[in-house]
mmCIF file of C-alpha atoms in Angstrom:
data_model
loop_
_atom_site.group_PDB
_atom_site.id
_atom_site.type_symbol
_atom_site.label_atom_id
_atom_site.label_comp_id
_atom_site.label_asym_id
_atom_site.label_seq_id
_atom_site.Cartn_x
_atom_site.Cartn_y
_atom_site.Cartn_z
ATOM 1 C CA UNK G 1 0.000 0.000 0.000
ATOM 2 C CA UNK G 2 1.007 3.635 -0.429
ATOM 3 C CA UNK G 3 2.108 5.800 2.542
ATOM 4 C CA UNK G 4 -0.574 6.929 4.978
ATOM 5 C CA UNK G 5 -0.520 10.202 6.912
ATOM 6 C CA UNK G 6 -2.723 12.349 9.173
ATOM 7 C CA UNK G 7 -4.079 15.882 8.959
ATOM 8 C CA UNK G 8 -5.174 17.064 12.396
ATOM 9 C CA UNK G 9 -7.393 20.045 13.225
ATOM 10 C CA UNK G 10 -7.119 19.679 17.023
ATOM 11 C CA UNK G 11 -10.867 19.141 17.213
ATOM 12 C CA UNK G 12 -12.806 21.049 19.877
ATOM 13 C CA UNK G 13 -16.068 19.446 20.989
ATOM 14 C CA UNK G 14 -18.874 20.503 23.300
ATOM 15 C CA UNK G 15 -17.158 18.367 25.961
ATOM 16 C CA UNK G 16 -13.503 19.093 25.054
ATOM 17 C CA UNK G 17 -12.038 22.522 25.690
ATOM 18 C CA UNK G 18 -9.433 23.876 23.239
ATOM 19 C CA UNK G 19 -6.540 23.332 25.662
ATOM 20 C CA UNK G 20 -7.539 19.673 26.001
ATOM 21 C CA UNK G 21 -7.907 19.378 22.226
ATOM 22 C CA UNK G 22 -4.276 20.477 21.811
ATOM 23 C CA UNK G 23 -3.121 17.833 24.275
ATOM 24 C CA UNK G 24 -5.248 15.277 22.429
ATOM 25 C CA UNK G 25 -3.308 16.150 19.268
ATOM 26 C CA UNK G 26 -0.037 15.268 20.972
ATOM 27 C CA UNK G 27 -1.538 12.000 22.206
ATOM 28 C CA UNK G 28 -2.872 11.179 18.731
ATOM 29 C CA UNK G 29 0.489 11.970 17.140
ATOM 30 C CA UNK G 30 2.244 9.566 19.507
ATOM 31 C CA UNK G 31 -0.357 6.950 18.590
ATOM 32 C CA UNK G 32 0.245 7.569 14.869
ATOM 33 C CA UNK G 33 4.010 7.366 15.371
ATOM 34 C CA UNK G 34 3.643 3.910 16.887
ATOM 35 C CA UNK G 35 1.273 2.757 14.143
ATOM 36 C CA UNK G 36 3.685 3.635 11.326
ATOM 37 C CA UNK G 37 2.044 6.709 9.771
ATOM 38 C CA UNK G 38 4.361 8.737 7.529
ATOM 39 C CA UNK G 39 3.402 12.333 8.420
ATOM 40 C CA UNK G 40 1.400 14.251 10.954
ATOM 41 C CA UNK G 41 0.312 17.688 9.742
ATOM 42 C CA UNK G 42 -1.365 20.489 11.712
ATOM 43 C CA UNK G 43 -3.773 22.993 10.180
ATOM 44 C CA UNK G 44 -3.954 26.762 10.672
ATOM 45 C CA UNK G 45 -7.427 28.136 11.391
ATOM 46 C CA UNK G 46 -8.434 31.298 13.239
ATOM 47 C CA UNK G 47 -11.626 32.185 15.091
ATOM 48 C CA UNK G 48 -13.150 28.774 14.429
ATOM 49 C CA UNK G 49 -14.862 27.245 17.455
ATOM 50 C CA UNK G 50 -14.207 23.635 16.412
ATOM 51 C CA UNK G 51 -10.456 24.024 15.728
ATOM 52 C CA UNK G 52 -7.970 24.720 18.538
ATOM 53 C CA UNK G 53 -4.778 25.283 16.536
ATOM 54 C CA UNK G 54 -4.109 28.736 15.001
ATOM 55 C CA UNK G 55 -0.300 28.293 15.151
ATOM 56 C CA UNK G 56 0.870 25.039 13.530
ATOM 57 C CA UNK G 57 4.566 25.879 13.936
ATOM 58 C CA UNK G 58 4.204 25.816 17.719
ATOM 59 C CA UNK G 59 2.351 22.503 17.634
ATOM 60 C CA UNK G 60 4.919 21.032 15.218
ATOM 61 C CA UNK G 61 7.688 21.614 17.735
ATOM 62 C CA UNK G 62 5.680 20.101 20.574
ATOM 63 C CA UNK G 63 4.683 17.028 18.573
ATOM 64 C CA UNK G 64 8.121 16.451 17.058
ATOM 65 C CA UNK G 65 9.571 16.521 20.581
ATOM 66 C CA UNK G 66 6.977 13.997 21.792
ATOM 67 C CA UNK G 67 7.448 11.526 18.909
ATOM 68 C CA UNK G 68 10.386 9.565 17.538
ATOM 69 C CA UNK G 69 10.017 8.816 13.823
ATOM 70 C CA UNK G 70 7.023 10.427 12.171
ATOM 71 C CA UNK G 71 7.455 13.536 10.007
ATOM 72 C CA UNK G 72 5.632 16.565 11.386
ATOM 73 C CA UNK G 73 4.485 19.545 9.374
ATOM 74 C CA UNK G 74 1.957 22.213 8.551
ATOM 75 C CA UNK G 75 -1.163 21.503 6.610
ATOM 76 C CA UNK G 76 -0.702 24.305 6.239
ATOM 77 C CA UNK G 77 0.739 27.663 7.081
ATOM 78 C CA UNK G 78 -1.588 30.211 5.451
ATOM 79 C CA UNK G 79 1.152 32.261 3.827
ATOM 80 C CA UNK G 80 -0.888 35.452 3.225
ATOM 81 C CA UNK G 81 -1.212 35.770 7.016
ATOM 82 C CA UNK G 82 2.553 35.818 7.632
ATOM 83 C CA UNK G 83 5.723 37.616 6.641
ATOM 84 C CA UNK G 84 7.759 35.160 4.512
ATOM 85 C CA UNK G 85 10.892 35.868 6.565
ATOM 86 C CA UNK G 86 9.062 34.838 9.748
ATOM 87 C CA UNK G 87 7.938 31.586 8.135
ATOM 88 C CA UNK G 88 11.465 30.893 6.908
ATOM 89 C CA UNK G 89 12.999 31.518 10.336
ATOM 90 C CA UNK G 90 10.497 29.401 12.231
ATOM 91 C CA UNK G 91 10.733 26.415 9.905
ATOM 92 C CA UNK G 92 14.498 26.597 9.606
ATOM 93 C CA UNK G 93 14.559 26.533 13.403
ATOM 94 C CA UNK G 94 12.273 23.492 13.471
ATOM 95 C CA UNK G 95 14.462 21.780 10.863
ATOM 96 C CA UNK G 96 17.559 22.541 12.946
ATOM 97 C CA UNK G 97 15.957 20.994 16.039
ATOM 98 C CA UNK G 98 14.406 17.980 14.269
ATOM 99 C CA UNK G 99 16.484 17.445 11.105
ATOM 100 C CA UNK G 100 14.816 15.422 8.378
ATOM 101 C CA UNK G 101 11.442 15.287 10.135
ATOM 102 C CA UNK G 102 9.781 18.627 9.260
ATOM 103 C CA UNK G 103 7.463 19.547 6.365
ATOM 104 C CA UNK G 104 6.364 23.040 5.322
ATOM 105 C CA UNK G 105 2.910 22.925 3.779
ATOM 106 C CA UNK G 106 1.648 26.271 2.454
ATOM 107 C CA UNK G 107 -1.876 27.442 1.705
ATOM 108 C CA UNK G 108 -3.134 30.568 -0.032
ATOM 109 C CA UNK G 109 -6.489 30.836 1.762
ATOM 110 C CA UNK G 110 -6.742 32.888 4.964
ATOM 111 C CA UNK G 111 -8.351 30.113 6.994
ATOM 112 C CA UNK G 112 -10.838 32.475 8.647
ATOM 113 C CA UNK G 113 -13.471 35.197 8.215
ATOM 114 C CA UNK G 114 -13.007 38.759 6.908
ATOM 115 C CA UNK G 115 -12.905 40.473 10.309
ATOM 116 C CA UNK G 116 -10.236 38.076 11.547
ATOM 117 C CA UNK G 117 -8.264 38.525 8.322
ATOM 118 C CA UNK G 118 -8.171 42.261 9.027
ATOM 119 C CA UNK G 119 -7.050 41.657 12.611
ATOM 120 C CA UNK G 120 -4.288 39.310 11.431
ATOM 121 C CA UNK G 121 -2.975 41.663 8.744
ATOM 122 C CA UNK G 122 -3.806 45.149 9.988
ATOM 123 C CA UNK G 123 -0.139 45.897 10.752
ATOM 124 C CA UNK G 124 1.162 44.251 7.580
ATOM 125 C CA UNK G 125 2.810 45.873 4.590
ATOM 126 C CA UNK G 126 -0.405 46.962 2.897
ATOM 127 C CA UNK G 127 -0.255 44.660 -0.126
ATOM 128 C CA UNK G 128 -3.714 44.101 -1.582
ATOM 129 C CA UNK G 129 -5.301 41.204 -3.431
ATOM 130 C CA UNK G 130 -3.953 37.692 -3.965
ATOM 131 C CA UNK G 131 -0.204 38.023 -3.412
ATOM 132 C CA UNK G 132 0.441 34.353 -2.649
ATOM 133 C CA UNK G 133 2.911 33.816 -5.503
ATOM 134 C CA UNK G 134 4.815 36.963 -4.532
ATOM 135 C CA UNK G 135 5.080 35.760 -0.943
ATOM 136 C CA UNK G 136 6.062 32.251 -2.053
ATOM 137 C CA UNK G 137 8.868 33.622 -4.220
ATOM 138 C CA UNK G 138 10.117 35.755 -1.346
ATOM 139 C CA UNK G 139 10.038 32.731 0.974
ATOM 140 C CA UNK G 140 12.188 30.703 -1.414
ATOM 141 C CA UNK G 141 14.617 33.600 -1.852
ATOM 142 C CA UNK G 142 15.406 33.484 1.868
ATOM 143 C CA UNK G 143 16.776 30.019 1.113
ATOM 144 C CA UNK G 144 18.435 30.588 -2.261
ATOM 145 C CA UNK G 145 19.828 34.060 -1.448
ATOM 146 C CA UNK G 146 19.143 35.134 -5.049
ATOM 147 C CA UNK G 147 17.731 38.578 -4.342
ATOM 148 C CA UNK G 148 18.653 41.069 -7.110
ATOM 149 C CA UNK G 149 21.810 43.139 -6.759
ATOM 150 C CA UNK G 150 21.218 46.102 -4.508
ATOM 151 C CA UNK G 151 18.100 44.619 -2.919
ATOM 152 C CA UNK G 152 17.885 45.580 0.776
ATOM 153 C CA UNK G 153 17.177 41.983 1.790
ATOM 154 C CA UNK G 154 20.667 40.978 0.667
ATOM 155 C CA UNK G 155 21.798 42.204 4.079
ATOM 156 C CA UNK G 156 19.215 40.119 5.957
ATOM 157 C CA UNK G 157 19.848 36.464 6.827
ATOM 158 C CA UNK G 158 17.135 34.014 7.885
ATOM 159 C CA UNK G 159 18.455 32.264 10.972
ATOM 160 C CA UNK G 160 19.536 29.639 11.758
ATOM 161 C CA UNK G 161 21.428 29.920 8.478
ATOM 162 C CA UNK G 162 23.047 26.466 8.741
ATOM 163 C CA UNK G 163 19.651 24.715 8.573
ATOM 164 C CA UNK G 164 17.746 24.434 5.265
ATOM 165 C CA UNK G 165 14.099 25.078 4.726
ATOM 166 C CA UNK G 166 12.254 21.758 5.053
ATOM 167 C CA UNK G 167 10.482 20.281 2.010
ATOM 168 C CA UNK G 168 7.780 22.644 0.735
ATOM 169 C CA UNK G 169 4.299 21.461 -0.217
ATOM 170 C CA UNK G 170 1.584 23.564 -1.813
ATOM 171 C CA UNK G 171 -1.922 22.818 -0.603
ATOM 172 C CA UNK G 172 -5.047 23.323 -2.648
ATOM 173 C CA UNK G 173 -8.630 22.390 -3.429
ATOM 174 C CA UNK G 174 -8.629 23.460 -7.089
ATOM 175 C CA UNK G 175 -6.426 23.217 -10.160
ATOM 176 C CA UNK G 176 -4.586 26.459 -9.304
ATOM 177 C CA UNK G 177 -2.221 24.962 -6.716
ATOM 178 C CA UNK G 178 -1.791 21.832 -8.842
ATOM 179 C CA UNK G 179 -0.578 23.936 -11.751
ATOM 180 C CA UNK G 180 1.665 26.118 -9.587
ATOM 181 C CA UNK G 181 3.170 23.100 -7.785
ATOM 182 C CA UNK G 182 3.965 21.417 -11.091
ATOM 183 C CA UNK G 183 5.428 24.567 -12.633
ATOM 184 C CA UNK G 184 7.846 25.324 -9.797
ATOM 185 C CA UNK G 185 8.568 21.698 -8.880
ATOM 186 C CA UNK G 186 7.176 21.322 -5.373
ATOM 187 C CA UNK G 187 5.036 18.720 -3.636
ATOM 188 C CA UNK G 188 1.263 19.005 -3.930
ATOM 189 C CA UNK G 189 -1.496 18.086 -1.462
ATOM 190 C CA UNK G 190 -5.123 18.117 -2.611
ATOM 191 C CA UNK G 191 -7.879 18.754 -0.044
ATOM 192 C CA UNK G 192 -10.597 16.394 -1.274
ATOM 193 C CA UNK G 193 -12.422 16.748 2.058
ATOM 194 C CA UNK G 194 -13.714 20.222 1.187
ATOM 195 C CA UNK G 195 -12.942 20.637 -2.522
ATOM 196 C CA UNK G 196 -15.534 21.222 -5.208
ATOM 197 C CA UNK G 197 -12.919 20.650 -7.933
ATOM 198 C CA UNK G 198 -12.293 17.106 -9.165
ATOM 199 C CA UNK G 199 -9.368 15.505 -7.347
ATOM 200 C CA UNK G 200 -8.470 13.235 -10.269
ATOM 201 C CA UNK G 201 -8.213 16.169 -12.652
ATOM 202 C CA UNK G 202 -5.994 18.251 -10.355
ATOM 203 C CA UNK G 203 -3.695 15.452 -9.250
ATOM 204 C CA UNK G 204 -3.147 13.792 -12.619
ATOM 205 C CA UNK G 205 -2.478 17.204 -14.208
ATOM 206 C CA UNK G 206 0.151 17.866 -11.545
ATOM 207 C CA UNK G 207 1.971 14.597 -12.200
ATOM 208 C CA UNK G 208 1.816 14.963 -15.980
ATOM 209 C CA UNK G 209 3.190 18.515 -16.000
ATOM 210 C CA UNK G 210 5.665 18.405 -13.103
ATOM 211 C CA UNK G 211 8.999 20.124 -13.758
ATOM 212 C CA UNK G 212 11.971 18.952 -11.650
ATOM 213 C CA UNK G 213 13.541 21.706 -9.559
ATOM 214 C CA UNK G 214 15.962 22.321 -6.730
ATOM 215 C CA UNK G 215 13.031 21.632 -4.414
ATOM 216 C CA UNK G 216 12.046 18.200 -5.740
ATOM 217 C CA UNK G 217 13.314 15.810 -8.434
ATOM 218 C CA UNK G 218 10.087 13.845 -8.820
ATOM 219 C CA UNK G 219 6.392 14.701 -8.380
ATOM 220 C CA UNK G 220 4.747 13.661 -5.149
ATOM 221 C CA UNK G 221 1.037 14.192 -4.623
ATOM 222 C CA UNK G 222 -0.944 13.700 -1.430
ATOM 223 C CA UNK G 223 -4.677 12.997 -1.467
ATOM 224 C CA UNK G 224 -6.250 14.372 1.733
ATOM 225 C CA UNK G 225 -9.570 12.688 2.527
ATOM 226 C CA UNK G 226 -12.037 12.700 5.417
ATOM 227 C CA UNK G 227 -12.627 9.235 6.866
ATOM 228 C CA UNK G 228 -14.594 7.907 9.809
ATOM 229 C CA UNK G 229 -13.907 4.215 10.310
ATOM 230 C CA UNK G 230 -15.287 1.834 12.937
ATOM 231 C CA UNK G 231 -15.431 -1.957 13.282
ATOM 232 C CA UNK G 232 -18.915 -1.986 11.707
ATOM 233 C CA UNK G 233 -20.808 0.186 9.253
ATOM 234 C CA UNK G 234 -23.495 0.756 11.878
ATOM 235 C CA UNK G 235 -21.052 2.127 14.444
ATOM 236 C CA UNK G 236 -19.357 4.363 11.884
ATOM 237 C CA UNK G 237 -22.741 5.742 10.805
ATOM 238 C CA UNK G 238 -23.429 6.617 14.425
ATOM 239 C CA UNK G 239 -20.055 8.346 14.878
ATOM 240 C CA UNK G 240 -20.533 10.488 11.763
ATOM 241 C CA UNK G 241 -23.691 12.112 13.127
ATOM 242 C CA UNK G 242 -21.568 14.696 14.972
ATOM 243 C CA UNK G 243 -19.746 15.700 11.790
ATOM 244 C CA UNK G 244 -22.992 15.798 9.803
ATOM 245 C CA UNK G 245 -24.592 18.311 12.159
ATOM 246 C CA UNK G 246 -21.421 20.367 12.533
ATOM 247 C CA UNK G 247 -21.041 20.711 8.756
ATOM 248 C CA UNK G 248 -24.722 21.594 8.354
ATOM 249 C CA UNK G 249 -24.382 24.401 10.907
ATOM 250 C CA UNK G 250 -21.090 25.616 9.396
ATOM 251 C CA UNK G 251 -22.685 25.888 5.981
ATOM 252 C CA UNK G 252 -25.233 28.210 7.615
ATOM 253 C CA UNK G 253 -22.491 30.350 9.112
ATOM 254 C CA UNK G 254 -22.854 28.864 12.611
ATOM 255 C CA UNK G 255 -19.371 27.919 13.787
ATOM 256 C CA UNK G 256 -19.648 25.777 16.905
ATOM 257 C CA UNK G 257 -17.650 23.054 18.658
ATOM 258 C CA UNK G 258 -18.264 19.542 17.371
ATOM 259 C CA UNK G 259 -21.545 18.326 18.924
ATOM 260 C CA UNK G 260 -22.030 14.989 20.635
ATOM 261 C CA UNK G 261 -23.870 12.108 19.021
ATOM 262 C CA UNK G 262 -26.728 12.671 21.440
ATOM 263 C CA UNK G 263 -26.956 16.330 20.424
ATOM 264 C CA UNK G 264 -27.026 15.301 16.783
ATOM 265 C CA UNK G 265 -29.741 12.709 17.381
ATOM 266 C CA UNK G 266 -31.887 15.288 19.187
ATOM 267 C CA UNK G 267 -31.622 17.907 16.430
ATOM 268 C CA UNK G 268 -34.937 18.462 14.558
ATOM 269 C CA UNK G 269 -33.760 18.004 10.948
ATOM 270 C CA UNK G 270 -35.976 19.139 8.108
ATOM 271 C CA UNK G 271 -36.153 17.187 4.849
ATOM 272 C CA UNK G 272 -34.058 19.897 3.174
ATOM 273 C CA UNK G 273 -31.402 19.625 5.888
ATOM 274 C CA UNK G 274 -31.231 15.856 5.521
ATOM 275 C CA UNK G 275 -30.769 16.292 1.783
ATOM 276 C CA UNK G 276 -27.989 18.810 2.421
ATOM 277 C CA UNK G 277 -26.229 16.328 4.724
ATOM 278 C CA UNK G 278 -26.556 13.612 2.094
ATOM 279 C CA UNK G 279 -24.851 15.862 -0.476
ATOM 280 C CA UNK G 280 -22.031 16.636 1.943
ATOM 281 C CA UNK G 281 -21.396 12.908 2.387
ATOM 282 C CA UNK G 282 -19.792 12.840 -1.064
ATOM 283 C CA UNK G 283 -16.674 14.297 0.592
ATOM 284 C CA UNK G 284 -16.705 11.906 3.555
ATOM 285 C CA UNK G 285 -15.893 8.191 3.623
ATOM 286 C CA UNK G 286 -17.721 6.362 6.403
ATOM 287 C CA UNK G 287 -17.936 2.708 7.363
ATOM 288 C CA UNK G 288 -16.099 -0.435 8.355
ATOM 289 C CA UNK G 289 -12.583 -1.026 7.020
ATOM 290 C CA UNK G 290 -13.938 -3.103 4.139
ATOM 291 C CA UNK G 291 -16.564 -0.499 3.219
ATOM 292 C CA UNK G 292 -14.175 2.457 3.354
ATOM 293 C CA UNK G 293 -11.461 0.716 1.357
ATOM 294 C CA UNK G 294 -13.968 -0.214 -1.341
ATOM 295 C CA UNK G 295 -14.949 3.468 -1.570
ATOM 296 C CA UNK G 296 -11.511 5.074 -1.534
ATOM 297 C CA UNK G 297 -9.450 2.590 -3.556
ATOM 298 C CA UNK G 298 -10.833 3.688 -6.967
ATOM 299 C CA UNK G 299 -10.199 7.363 -6.098
ATOM 300 C CA UNK G 300 -6.644 6.654 -4.979
ATOM 301 C CA UNK G 301 -5.922 4.724 -8.169
ATOM 302 C CA UNK G 302 -7.566 7.224 -10.527
ATOM 303 C CA UNK G 303 -5.850 10.234 -8.934
ATOM 304 C CA UNK G 304 -2.444 8.507 -9.040
ATOM 305 C CA UNK G 305 -1.923 9.628 -5.440
ATOM 306 C CA UNK G 306 1.549 9.052 -4.072
ATOM 307 C CA UNK G 307 0.238 9.218 -0.516
ATOM 308 C CA UNK G 308 -3.058 9.378 1.366
ATOM 309 C CA UNK G 309 -3.618 11.827 4.232
ATOM 310 C CA UNK G 310 -6.600 11.229 6.490
ATOM 311 C CA UNK G 311 -8.604 13.659 8.596
ATOM 312 C CA UNK G 312 -10.982 12.125 11.141
ATOM 313 C CA UNK G 313 -13.242 14.393 13.194
ATOM 314 C CA UNK G 314 -15.416 12.561 15.699
ATOM 315 C CA UNK G 315 -16.683 13.522 19.141
ATOM 316 C CA UNK G 316 -14.843 10.913 21.198
ATOM 317 C CA UNK G 317 -11.027 11.004 21.253
ATOM 318 C CA UNK G 318 -10.714 7.249 21.795
ATOM 319 C CA UNK G 319 -13.015 6.624 18.826
ATOM 320 C CA UNK G 320 -10.793 8.887 16.737
ATOM 321 C CA UNK G 321 -7.698 6.922 17.753
ATOM 322 C CA UNK G 322 -9.457 3.650 16.971
ATOM 323 C CA UNK G 323 -10.440 4.933 13.524
ATOM 324 C CA UNK G 324 -6.793 5.684 12.779
ATOM 325 C CA UNK G 325 -5.773 2.260 14.102
ATOM 326 C CA UNK G 326 -8.236 0.594 11.754
ATOM 327 C CA UNK G 327 -6.941 2.700 8.846
ATOM 328 C CA UNK G 328 -3.389 1.646 9.688
ATOM 329 C CA UNK G 329 -4.452 -1.997 9.604
ATOM 330 C CA UNK G 330 -6.314 -1.505 6.322
ATOM 331 C CA UNK G 331 -3.192 0.026 4.769
ATOM 332 C CA UNK G 332 -1.015 -2.693 6.343
ATOM 333 C CA UNK G 333 1.233 -0.157 8.072
ATOM 334 C CA UNK G 334 2.333 -2.592 10.753
ATOM 335 C CA UNK G 335 3.373 -5.146 8.141
ATOM 336 C CA UNK G 336 5.301 -2.478 6.227
ATOM 337 C CA UNK G 337 7.154 -1.458 9.399
ATOM 338 C CA UNK G 338 8.021 -5.069 10.157
ATOM 339 C CA UNK G 339 9.274 -5.751 6.614
#
């Protein structure tokens, strides 16, 4: 089987405070490290009641220190929210502390609402519009030191200067990041769990048009999918009720912690709401190991994914860990580690 990794949002529930959710992420990462997962990535979201982690670089350091083997990275740093020099310094520092175990995943979305965007960037340099490519180029220049002659940044060094930037991945849910990743020769991760664009189209285009670069010799694409797995289909369908209600409320602009199964069962759904939930299920793979693998295997094959990254958001932390254990068994991670 291909490599298997985790994308973690540090899920906040109606029974789990954000500080506990962060500690749960460390516990889950240790669990994933033992199971043989390849990577453990942390997302950046702001002002979102169900996500506890607005600063993935801080969590990366904590998780890398608490694990032994697994790669740890950002899924991702929302580059428009940060000065490229700050990103370079923080990830060079992480690479210096945990050499060969850090990934730098970059996104172009803000990861929040308009008011929070303003609060994040109100003291920034005043650049308007989509300046992601400009910021990405500047970030890479802190590594290559190829600023034009006479540029003021030639006198600025991103420290620690004896540690390289870790591998860079561009994240996306459309064909834009696929095309950019291929053009500049970086890794690409596709967010199937919330994308409206076709994953097969984006990922196969990336592989077909990839240009080798100083950043990567060969294309490597990650398919990020949402999975809820349990020993039986019936149990998995019960676990997913929390995510169903949470997504329904989010689509209405109501951002709340993940509700319990009991809260979801008590909610008075209308026929239109049930139809909306059914449509959302197209981005979510739910069931027993056999059921989930039957659903995801054709997508993995058609997209030519080099790796699968799983996000599992359920109310109970132990149920989340069990879902990842079942995924590890389905992908034969233990057998790979023993080989």
